[in-house]
Amino acid sequence: MGRSIIYSIDEIEDVAKKILSLNLNSKIYILDGVMGSGKTTLIKSIVEKLGINGIANSPTFSIINEYFNGDKIYHFDFYRIKNKNELLDIGIDEYVNGKNICFIEWPDLVVDMLPKNYNTLKLEVVSNNERRLTIS
C-alpha cells in the first residue's frame, strides 16, 4: 500500500519535510481524503517548506493557485469540477505534463489524464487531533 504516518497538527511541518525528502518519482501529488481530512493544510505546510510563506490557501473557487519560489508550483482543487471537458478547458494537460510541482485535491476526474508515475497522498481522519497519511 505504501508508507503510513500518523501525525497531529503540531507535527505537520515534520511530515511536510518527510514528504519532500522522499525524492519521489514525480512532481505530481494527488491528495485523496474526505472533506476536513487536512489536504489543504498539508499542502500549505509543504509549499512553506518549498519557500512560499503565508499565501497558500484553498483554491476551491479559483480552481488553481500558482505559487512561485524560483519555480512555479500549482495547487488545484477540483471539488467543483463536473466533467473532464472542464479540465481540458483549463489546460490540465499542459500543467501535469510540465516540469512544475502540482498538488491536486479531489483528483477523481483527472487521475486517468495524469502521467503514470504520480504520487498519492491519502489522508484519513484518525481522531479530532490525528491524521493518517499513506504515501504511495
GROMACS .gro file of C-alpha atoms in nm:
model
  136
    1MET     CA    1   0.000   0.000   0.000
    2GLY     CA    2   0.275   0.246   0.086
    3ARG     CA    3   0.431   0.426   0.379
    4SER     CA    4   0.196   0.541   0.656
    5ILE     CA    5   0.245   0.816   0.911
    6ILE     CA    6   0.007   0.910   1.191
    7TYR     CA    7   0.054   1.271   1.294
    8SER     CA    8  -0.106   1.563   1.476
    9ILE     CA    9  -0.132   1.920   1.351
   10ASP     CA   10   0.169   2.002   1.572
   11GLU     CA   11   0.378   1.758   1.368
   12ILE     CA   12   0.268   1.869   1.021
   13GLU     CA   13   0.591   2.058   0.945
   14ASP     CA   14   0.789   1.739   1.007
   15VAL     CA   15   0.550   1.546   0.782
   16ALA     CA   16   0.596   1.805   0.505
   17LYS     CA   17   0.976   1.774   0.536
   18LYS     CA   18   0.947   1.395   0.525
   19ILE     CA   19   0.740   1.405   0.205
   20LEU     CA   20   0.990   1.638   0.038
   21SER     CA   21   1.285   1.425   0.149
   22LEU     CA   22   1.150   1.109  -0.016
   23ASN     CA   23   1.271   1.206  -0.364
   24LEU     CA   24   0.962   1.056  -0.521
   25ASN     CA   25   0.947   0.977  -0.893
   26SER     CA   26   0.707   1.253  -0.987
   27LYS     CA   27   0.634   1.618  -0.918
   28ILE     CA   28   0.262   1.541  -0.927
   29TYR     CA   29   0.091   1.477  -0.595
   30ILE     CA   30  -0.274   1.382  -0.570
   31LEU     CA   31  -0.433   1.422  -0.230
   32ASP     CA   32  -0.717   1.187  -0.151
   33GLY     CA   33  -0.929   1.224   0.160
   34VAL     CA   34  -1.268   1.329   0.288
   35MET     CA   35  -1.354   1.693   0.345
   36GLY     CA   36  -1.178   1.810   0.659
   37SER     CA   37  -0.906   1.546   0.649
   38GLY     CA   38  -0.632   1.808   0.612
   39LYS     CA   39  -0.547   1.810   0.241
   40THR     CA   40  -0.513   2.188   0.208
   41THR     CA   41  -0.337   2.217   0.545
   42LEU     CA   42  -0.078   1.961   0.436
   43ILE     CA   43  -0.024   2.134   0.102
   44LYS     CA   44   0.018   2.467   0.280
   45SER     CA   45   0.288   2.318   0.501
   46ILE     CA   46   0.466   2.158   0.204
   47VAL     CA   47   0.471   2.479  -0.001
   48GLU     CA   48   0.601   2.669   0.302
   49LYS     CA   49   0.890   2.419   0.317
   50LEU     CA   50   0.945   2.494  -0.053
   51GLY     CA   51   0.992   2.864   0.030
   52ILE     CA   52   0.640   3.002  -0.009
   53ASN     CA   53   0.529   3.192   0.302
   54GLY     CA   54   0.184   3.290   0.416
   55ILE     CA   55  -0.008   3.273   0.088
   56ALA     CA   56  -0.103   2.910   0.036
   57ASN     CA   57  -0.477   2.865   0.069
   58SER     CA   58  -0.753   2.659  -0.080
   59PRO     CA   59  -0.824   2.723  -0.449
   60THR     CA   60  -1.181   2.588  -0.419
   61PHE     CA   61  -1.328   2.887  -0.602
   62SER     CA   62  -1.036   2.981  -0.824
   63ILE     CA   63  -0.965   2.612  -0.913
   64ILE     CA   64  -0.587   2.682  -0.942
   65ASN     CA   65  -0.344   2.867  -0.719
   66GLU     CA   66   0.001   2.939  -0.854
   67TYR     CA   67   0.297   2.993  -0.622
   68PHE     CA   68   0.647   3.095  -0.718
   69ASN     CA   69   0.976   3.014  -0.542
   70GLY     CA   70   1.202   3.038  -0.846
   71ASP     CA   71   0.991   2.761  -0.999
   72LYS     CA   72   0.616   2.751  -1.033
   73ILE     CA   73   0.409   2.536  -0.800
   74TYR     CA   74   0.046   2.465  -0.887
   75HIS     CA   75  -0.227   2.382  -0.636
   76PHE     CA   76  -0.551   2.253  -0.786
   77ASP     CA   77  -0.885   2.193  -0.615
   78PHE     CA   78  -1.123   2.005  -0.845
   79TYR     CA   79  -1.410   1.977  -0.594
   80ARG     CA   80  -1.639   2.189  -0.813
   81ILE     CA   81  -1.529   2.039  -1.148
   82LYS     CA   82  -1.815   1.845  -1.304
   83ASN     CA   83  -1.655   1.678  -1.607
   84LYS     CA   84  -1.331   1.622  -1.795
   85ASN     CA   85  -1.414   1.891  -2.051
   86GLU     CA   86  -1.376   2.150  -1.776
   87LEU     CA   87  -1.030   2.011  -1.702
   88LEU     CA   88  -0.936   2.032  -2.069
   89ASP     CA   89  -1.067   2.390  -2.080
   90ILE     CA   90  -0.824   2.497  -1.806
   91GLY     CA   91  -0.536   2.327  -1.989
   92ILE     CA   92  -0.475   2.045  -1.745
   93ASP     CA   93  -0.255   1.857  -1.994
   94GLU     CA   94  -0.004   2.142  -2.002
   95TYR     CA   95   0.010   2.165  -1.623
   96VAL     CA   96   0.056   1.794  -1.549
   97ASN     CA   97   0.296   1.728  -1.835
   98GLY     CA   98   0.519   2.023  -1.748
   99LYS     CA   99   0.818   2.031  -1.517
  100ASN     CA  100   0.650   2.206  -1.224
  101ILE     CA  101   0.519   2.062  -0.898
  102CYS     CA  102   0.142   2.003  -0.899
  103PHE     CA  103  -0.072   1.935  -0.592
  104ILE     CA  104  -0.421   1.812  -0.682
  105GLU     CA  105  -0.713   1.794  -0.438
  106TRP     CA  106  -1.028   1.598  -0.535
  107PRO     CA  107  -0.845   1.416  -0.819
  108ASP     CA  108  -1.113   1.164  -0.926
  109LEU     CA  109  -1.182   1.315  -1.269
  110VAL     CA  110  -0.818   1.381  -1.354
  111VAL     CA  111  -0.644   1.058  -1.249
  112ASP     CA  112  -0.663   0.893  -1.592
  113MET     CA  113  -0.525   1.213  -1.751
  114LEU     CA  114  -0.207   1.212  -1.540
  115PRO     CA  115   0.133   1.067  -1.626
  116LYS     CA  116   0.154   0.717  -1.480
  117ASN     CA  117   0.408   0.791  -1.207
  118TYR     CA  118   0.215   1.040  -0.991
  119ASN     CA  119   0.233   1.025  -0.609
  120THR     CA  120  -0.073   0.960  -0.396
  121LEU     CA  121  -0.106   1.116  -0.052
  122LYS     CA  122  -0.409   0.956   0.113
  123LEU     CA  123  -0.533   1.128   0.427
  124GLU     CA  124  -0.761   0.964   0.681
  125VAL     CA  125  -0.909   1.108   0.999
  126VAL     CA  126  -0.791   0.902   1.296
  127SER     CA  127  -0.931   1.136   1.563
  128ASN     CA  128  -1.007   1.506   1.606
  129ASN     CA  129  -0.634   1.565   1.652
  130GLU     CA  130  -0.470   1.299   1.438
  131ARG     CA  131  -0.448   1.208   1.070
  132ARG     CA  132  -0.305   0.906   0.892
  133LEU     CA  133  -0.111   0.981   0.577
  134THR     CA  134  -0.034   0.698   0.340
  135ILE     CA  135   0.216   0.775   0.064
  136SER     CA  136   0.217   0.558  -0.249
   0.00000   0.00000   0.00000
